[in-house]
Amino acid sequence: MATHSNLKNALIAFLAPLPSLLFYLSFLRHYHEDNPLYNWCYHHPLLFANVLFFFNVNILFYAIGYLQSSHWMIDLYWTVIPVMLVHFYANHPLAQYNVWRCKVVILLTWIWSIRLTHNYFRRENWQWGHRQDWRFTDMSHQFGKNWWWISFFVVYFSQQIFLIGICLPMYVVHSEDKPWNIWDFIAVFICLSAIIIAYYADTELYNFVSGNQKLKELGKPMVPNLDEGLWRYSRHPNYFGEQLWWWGLFLFAWNLGQTWTFVGALANSLCLAHVTVLVENRMLKQAYRAEAYKLYQRTTSVWIPWFKSSAKGKDKET
């Protein structure tokens, strides 16, 4: 039964973006013809991307999630949609860009996506649609019978604002043809550093959670807190790496004179700030780790990796 469900969800995940892909390919083949719809898509690439997102993700993904009573697919496609968007902008007929900057941004986006997708499936035991984000589950209990319509805005419409917003630098990169310079090298360094930090942080977290699961199965006490590796210097190094990636991507747009695109990275940072509060409150509700985590909060930086600080009563609590 589990295998059947896994295969069914995998098939759904592969078929779900086809409406957008097929329409975009049709547009690329026929945009030069006298077609009012294709003519509008030609002259408004950013709005075109938003329309595809609205109908294919907001409406279709929502319908699938509603029928399955699980909004698992948006979590998976968070790692895929930026790749689709960067190719959308790069291949649009109005695109103009520095070839090297285009190739580098596309390659970086693929590396980022592969890392995050790998982490998603590793965390989900290599299963498709095994579960939805725990925050959606909590909100479904909070909103009760109204969740069926609130979920459209909370889970999907909000994702359009976030994803289109943080991917704005991809649009800028393929709208400006300016020579490669030193700031592009700096942006590449920041983006690669972010991916590496996020990879090691997520790997350390995965090993910690897996180790605790084994201890639980053996009936042994679980380790209350991860305080090693990158997690010794930051309470959320994975979030730090993820934020650093989007700010590094913004640097490409800033270098091209489009500073307004910072709104996407800023919105993502504010969202992760809220998520950080939710995660830490959840940790403090677990009796076996509450005291250790309170000490961890007092001695360890929230996001940016930094050296440990002292805390009053540390020895007593330890």
PDB file of N, CA and C in Angstrom, residues 22 46 99 135 164 226 228 239 306 311:
ATOM      1  N   LEU A  22       3.910  22.982 -21.095  1.00  0.00           N
ATOM      2  CA  LEU A  22       3.392  22.826 -22.452  1.00  0.00           C
ATOM      3  C   LEU A  22       2.956  24.164 -23.036  1.00  0.00           C
ATOM      4  N   LEU A  46       7.305  39.142 -16.860  1.00  0.00           N
ATOM      5  CA  LEU A  46       7.159  38.971 -15.412  1.00  0.00           C
ATOM      6  C   LEU A  46       5.704  38.673 -15.045  1.00  0.00           C
ATOM      7  N   VAL A  99      26.220  36.546 -21.371  1.00  0.00           N
ATOM      8  CA  VAL A  99      26.170  35.082 -21.494  1.00  0.00           C
ATOM      9  C   VAL A  99      26.770  34.398 -20.278  1.00  0.00           C
ATOM     10  N   ARG A 135       3.964  22.743   9.994  1.00  0.00           N
ATOM     11  CA  ARG A 135       3.285  24.020  10.244  1.00  0.00           C
ATOM     12  C   ARG A 135       1.901  24.035   9.606  1.00  0.00           C
ATOM     13  N   ILE A 164       8.145  34.265  -6.408  1.00  0.00           N
ATOM     14  CA  ILE A 164       8.363  35.247  -7.465  1.00  0.00           C
ATOM     15  C   ILE A 164       9.248  36.367  -6.953  1.00  0.00           C
ATOM     16  N   LEU A 226      21.283  19.431  19.672  1.00  0.00           N
ATOM     17  CA  LEU A 226      22.418  19.397  18.747  1.00  0.00           C
ATOM     18  C   LEU A 226      23.271  20.632  19.000  1.00  0.00           C
ATOM     19  N   GLU A 228      26.904  20.671  18.110  1.00  0.00           N
ATOM     20  CA  GLU A 228      28.194  20.328  17.531  1.00  0.00           C
ATOM     21  C   GLU A 228      28.271  20.826  16.090  1.00  0.00           C
ATOM     22  N   TYR A 239      19.158  27.768   8.258  1.00  0.00           N
ATOM     23  CA  TYR A 239      18.411  28.968   7.864  1.00  0.00           C
ATOM     24  C   TYR A 239      19.367  30.078   7.428  1.00  0.00           C
ATOM     25  N   TRP A 306      28.639  32.427  15.300  1.00  0.00           N
ATOM     26  CA  TRP A 306      29.504  33.239  16.140  1.00  0.00           C
ATOM     27  C   TRP A 306      29.943  32.413  17.333  1.00  0.00           C
ATOM     28  N   ALA A 311      26.715  32.349  30.064  1.00  0.00           N
ATOM     29  CA  ALA A 311      25.338  32.514  30.540  1.00  0.00           C
ATOM     30  C   ALA A 311      25.333  32.341  32.045  1.00  0.00           C
TER      31      ALA A 311
END
